[in-house]
PDB file of C-alpha atoms in Angstrom:
ATOM      1  CA  LEU A1289       8.898  13.449  -7.193  1.00  0.00           C
ATOM      2  CA  MET A1290       7.563  15.059  -4.007  1.00  0.00           C
ATOM      3  CA  ARG A1291       4.159  15.674  -5.581  1.00  0.00           C
ATOM      4  CA  THR A1292       3.997  12.037  -6.690  1.00  0.00           C
ATOM      5  CA  LEU A1293       4.792  10.783  -3.195  1.00  0.00           C
ATOM      6  CA  LEU A1294       2.191  13.036  -1.613  1.00  0.00           C
ATOM      7  CA  THR A1295      -0.395  11.903  -4.164  1.00  0.00           C
ATOM      8  CA  TRP A1296       0.252   8.238  -3.323  1.00  0.00           C
ATOM      9  CA  PHE A1297      -0.783   8.861   0.305  1.00  0.00           C
ATOM     10  CA  ALA A1298      -3.566  11.395  -0.311  1.00  0.00           C
ATOM     11  CA  ASP A1299      -6.832  10.519   1.415  1.00  0.00           C
ATOM     12  CA  TYR A1300      -8.870  10.019  -1.745  1.00  0.00           C
ATOM     13  CA  PRO A1301     -10.566   6.801  -2.964  1.00  0.00           C
ATOM     14  CA  SER A1302      -8.470   6.252  -6.096  1.00  0.00           C
ATOM     15  CA  LYS A1303      -6.906   2.846  -6.750  1.00  0.00           C
ATOM     16  CA  ILE A1304      -4.464   4.242  -9.293  1.00  0.00           C
ATOM     17  CA  ASP A1305      -3.336   7.700  -8.183  1.00  0.00           C
ATOM     18  CA  CYS A1306      -3.667   7.409  -4.382  1.00  0.00           C
ATOM     19  CA  LEU A1307      -2.677   3.794  -3.924  1.00  0.00           C
ATOM     20  CA  PHE A1308      -1.643   4.097  -0.256  1.00  0.00           C
ATOM     21  CA  SER A1309      -4.660   6.167   0.839  1.00  0.00           C
ATOM     22  CA  LEU A1310      -6.659   5.382   3.948  1.00  0.00           C
ATOM     23  CA  HIS A1311      -9.525   4.273   1.676  1.00  0.00           C
ATOM     24  CA  ASN A1312      -7.343   1.658  -0.001  1.00  0.00           C
ATOM     25  CA  MET A1313      -5.863   0.528   3.315  1.00  0.00           C
ATOM     26  CA  VAL A1314      -9.375  -0.067   4.692  1.00  0.00           C
ATOM     27  CA  ALA A1315     -10.493  -1.844   1.502  1.00  0.00           C
ATOM     28  CA  THR A1316      -7.460  -4.156   1.619  1.00  0.00           C
ATOM     29  CA  GLY A1317      -7.982  -4.786   5.335  1.00  0.00           C
ATOM     30  CA  MET A1318     -11.589  -5.768   4.693  1.00  0.00           C
ATOM     31  CA  ALA A1319     -10.791  -7.986   1.706  1.00  0.00           C
ATOM     32  CA  LYS A1320      -7.773  -9.884   3.047  1.00  0.00           C
ATOM     33  CA  TYR A1321      -7.786  -9.556   6.831  1.00  0.00           C
ATOM     34  CA  ASP A1322     -11.496  -9.297   7.775  1.00  0.00           C
ATOM     35  CA  LYS A1323     -10.962  -5.892   9.409  1.00  0.00           C
ATOM     36  CA  LEU A1324     -13.984  -3.591   9.288  1.00  0.00           C
ATOM     37  CA  PRO A1325     -13.687   0.208   9.003  1.00  0.00           C
ATOM     38  CA  GLY A1326     -13.085   1.598  12.476  1.00  0.00           C
ATOM     39  CA  GLU A1327     -11.539  -1.595  13.843  1.00  0.00           C
ATOM     40  CA  TRP A1328      -8.051  -1.486  15.311  1.00  0.00           C
ATOM     41  CA  TYR A1329      -5.298  -2.409  12.888  1.00  0.00           C
ATOM     42  CA  GLY A1330      -2.427  -3.619  14.999  1.00  0.00           C
ATOM     43  CA  PRO A1331       1.108  -2.978  13.832  1.00  0.00           C
ATOM     44  CA  GLY A1332       1.302  -6.384  12.166  1.00  0.00           C
ATOM     45  CA  THR A1333      -1.915  -5.977  10.179  1.00  0.00           C
ATOM     46  CA  ALA A1334      -0.966  -2.443   9.156  1.00  0.00           C
ATOM     47  CA  CYS A1335       2.399  -3.730   7.898  1.00  0.00           C
ATOM     48  CA  TYR A1336       0.797  -6.500   5.876  1.00  0.00           C
ATOM     49  CA  VAL A1337      -1.761  -4.109   4.377  1.00  0.00           C
ATOM     50  CA  LEU A1338       1.032  -1.730   3.297  1.00  0.00           C
ATOM     51  CA  ARG A1339       2.947  -4.676   1.859  1.00  0.00           C
ATOM     52  CA  ASP A1340      -0.107  -5.796  -0.140  1.00  0.00           C
ATOM     53  CA  LEU A1341      -0.706  -2.282  -1.474  1.00  0.00           C
ATOM     54  CA  CYS A1342       2.954  -2.033  -2.423  1.00  0.00           C
ATOM     55  CA  HIS A1343       2.758  -5.345  -4.309  1.00  0.00           C
ATOM     56  CA  ARG A1344      -0.284  -4.024  -6.168  1.00  0.00           C
ATOM     57  CA  TYR A1345       1.649  -0.882  -7.089  1.00  0.00           C
ATOM     58  CA  ILE A1346       4.660  -2.873  -8.299  1.00  0.00           C
ATOM     59  CA  SER A1347       2.470  -5.134 -10.449  1.00  0.00           C
ATOM     60  CA  THR A1348       0.801  -2.028 -11.929  1.00  0.00           C
ATOM     61  CA  GLN A1349       4.231  -0.535 -12.693  1.00  0.00           C
ATOM     62  CA  LYS A1350       5.371  -3.720 -14.436  1.00  0.00           C
ATOM     63  CA  HIS A1351       2.124  -3.865 -16.397  1.00  0.00           C
ATOM     64  CA  GLN A1352       2.660  -0.286 -17.579  1.00  0.00           C
ATOM     65  CA  GLN A1353       6.339  -1.053 -18.305  1.00  0.00           C
ATOM     66  CA  GLN A1354       7.578   1.823 -16.164  1.00  0.00           C
ATOM     67  CA  ARG A1355      10.891   2.152 -14.371  1.00  0.00           C
ATOM     68  CA  LYS A1356      11.745   0.467 -11.077  1.00  0.00           C
ATOM     69  CA  PRO A1357       9.391   1.234  -8.167  1.00  0.00           C
ATOM     70  CA  LEU A1358      10.436   3.968  -5.754  1.00  0.00           C
ATOM     71  CA  PHE A1359       8.707   2.419  -2.761  1.00  0.00           C
ATOM     72  CA  ARG A1360       8.933  -1.146  -1.390  1.00  0.00           C
ATOM     73  CA  VAL A1361       7.812  -2.808   1.832  1.00  0.00           C
ATOM     74  CA  HIS A1362       9.435  -5.860   3.431  1.00  0.00           C
ATOM     75  CA  VAL A1363       7.804  -7.491   6.468  1.00  0.00           C
ATOM     76  CA  ALA A1364      10.461  -9.398   8.407  1.00  0.00           C
ATOM     77  CA  ASP A1365       8.520 -11.899  10.521  1.00  0.00           C
ATOM     78  CA  SER A1366       5.159 -12.808  12.022  1.00  0.00           C
ATOM     79  CA  GLN A1367       5.467  -9.821  14.379  1.00  0.00           C
ATOM     80  CA  GLY A1368       5.055  -7.427  11.448  1.00  0.00           C
ATOM     81  CA  THR A1369       8.358  -5.584  11.502  1.00  0.00           C
ATOM     82  CA  VAL A1370       8.657  -3.342   8.431  1.00  0.00           C
ATOM     83  CA  TYR A1371      11.920  -2.594   6.609  1.00  0.00           C
TER      84      TYR A1371
END
């Protein structure tokens, strides 16, 4: 389990194994929030990017018919509070 969690956040450009990598965060920020690499991601944008990556992971899990996801992100309001 620990190895899996570390792999999810490894800084490697893989959309399957390292879903929450910096590469994927930047790609999602560019695609959905018009944030270029090197631009400041405020707390709200960072929360929404993590939420979007988590949704992608959950949809991949369901597609592969695996067990319940171990990691979920809930953004509470427009301020970007993560739970």
